[in-house]
Amino acid sequence: MITPTTKSVERNWRWFSNFMLIIMVIWTLTPFYWMFATSIKKHKEIYGRDVTLWPTDPTMDSYRTIFFDTEYMTFFWNSIIVAMNVTAITLVCSTLAAYAIARLEFPGRRIMARA
């Protein structure tokens, strides 16, 4: 039987759970916000004494430098190619290993399947 006390405990627990969830989301997203805010600050503001949550004079010069003055996109595409090849090779090897574990009888098979 649900009593008014049980309802208030459930409601309090729900509020506490939601509060903790909000805290965890803020805790998780703060570094991403800080990285973005820092990326649009000028060097003078980054290395200055005053810490600001948002840049006083936002600029996209850092992004312009990365994409147009360096070989960043070449390095990025090299990383994509390597990641795709490693993923494909891992899928093939894992599939063959899984088939062997599932079909073949060998000592220690059950222990390996449980792990």
XYZ file of C-alpha atoms in Angstrom:
115
model
C 0.000 0.000 0.000
C 1.289 3.408 -0.957
C 1.102 5.954 1.814
C 1.624 9.705 1.635
C 5.019 9.199 3.267
C 6.043 6.744 0.553
C 4.986 9.231 -2.136
C 6.995 12.019 -0.556
C 10.046 9.755 -0.267
C 9.700 8.806 -3.939
C 9.250 12.454 -4.915
C 12.279 13.496 -2.855
C 14.317 10.704 -4.387
C 13.241 11.788 -7.888
C 14.243 15.404 -7.151
C 17.586 14.277 -5.763
C 18.184 12.002 -8.772
C 17.357 14.795 -11.215
C 19.574 17.217 -9.300
C 22.487 14.775 -9.390
C 21.891 14.148 -13.102
C 22.034 17.887 -13.789
C 25.256 18.168 -11.770
C 26.802 15.269 -13.732
C 25.776 16.818 -17.075
C 27.295 20.159 -16.075
C 30.431 18.375 -14.831
C 30.717 16.523 -18.142
C 29.993 19.437 -20.492
C 32.084 22.100 -18.739
C 35.431 20.982 -20.269
C 33.921 21.063 -23.770
C 32.548 24.558 -23.151
C 35.914 25.677 -21.771
C 37.777 24.273 -24.796
C 35.448 26.055 -27.207
C 35.524 29.350 -25.281
C 39.319 29.213 -25.127
C 39.564 28.404 -28.835
C 37.841 31.664 -29.788
C 39.881 33.852 -27.409
C 42.877 35.853 -28.513
C 46.299 34.723 -27.281
C 46.600 37.827 -25.127
C 43.387 36.924 -23.303
C 44.315 33.247 -22.912
C 47.667 33.993 -21.300
C 46.504 37.064 -19.368
C 45.887 37.234 -15.643
C 42.110 37.622 -15.784
C 40.032 34.493 -16.237
C 36.833 35.032 -18.188
C 34.057 32.560 -18.877
C 33.420 34.066 -22.304
C 35.924 35.943 -24.483
C 35.641 39.705 -24.517
C 36.500 39.855 -28.219
C 35.774 36.460 -29.861
C 37.768 35.610 -32.962
C 38.007 32.662 -35.313
C 41.667 33.302 -36.176
C 42.818 30.086 -34.507
C 40.520 28.022 -36.718
C 41.572 29.963 -39.799
C 45.223 29.283 -38.950
C 44.652 25.558 -38.423
C 42.667 24.973 -41.600
C 44.471 27.282 -44.030
C 48.027 27.770 -42.764
C 48.856 24.206 -41.749
C 48.470 20.731 -43.193
C 45.811 19.821 -40.636
C 43.359 18.382 -43.163
C 46.055 16.100 -44.600
C 46.791 14.764 -41.129
C 43.065 14.446 -40.414
C 42.425 12.396 -43.563
C 45.449 10.201 -42.814
C 43.959 9.493 -39.389
C 40.571 8.655 -40.942
C 42.171 6.242 -43.421
C 44.185 4.500 -40.699
C 41.146 4.260 -38.404
C 38.965 2.773 -41.153
C 41.595 0.187 -42.098
C 42.229 -0.812 -38.488
C 38.473 -1.140 -37.911
C 38.041 -3.327 -41.002
C 40.972 -5.584 -40.061
C 39.709 -5.879 -36.478
C 36.218 -6.812 -37.677
C 37.567 -9.548 -39.949
C 39.884 -10.992 -37.278
C 37.214 -10.804 -34.573
C 34.633 -12.482 -36.788
C 36.989 -15.349 -37.603
C 37.955 -15.759 -33.939
C 34.309 -15.719 -32.840
C 33.449 -18.369 -35.412
C 36.303 -20.568 -34.199
C 35.251 -20.193 -30.568
C 31.617 -20.946 -31.412
C 32.167 -23.969 -33.675
C 35.388 -25.721 -32.724
C 35.942 -27.930 -29.692
C 39.184 -27.255 -27.834
C 40.372 -27.390 -24.229
C 39.342 -24.295 -22.281
C 36.585 -23.408 -24.752
C 33.884 -23.034 -22.088
C 36.054 -20.850 -19.885
C 36.894 -18.603 -22.838
C 33.237 -18.394 -23.892
C 32.202 -17.332 -20.378
C 34.841 -14.636 -20.223
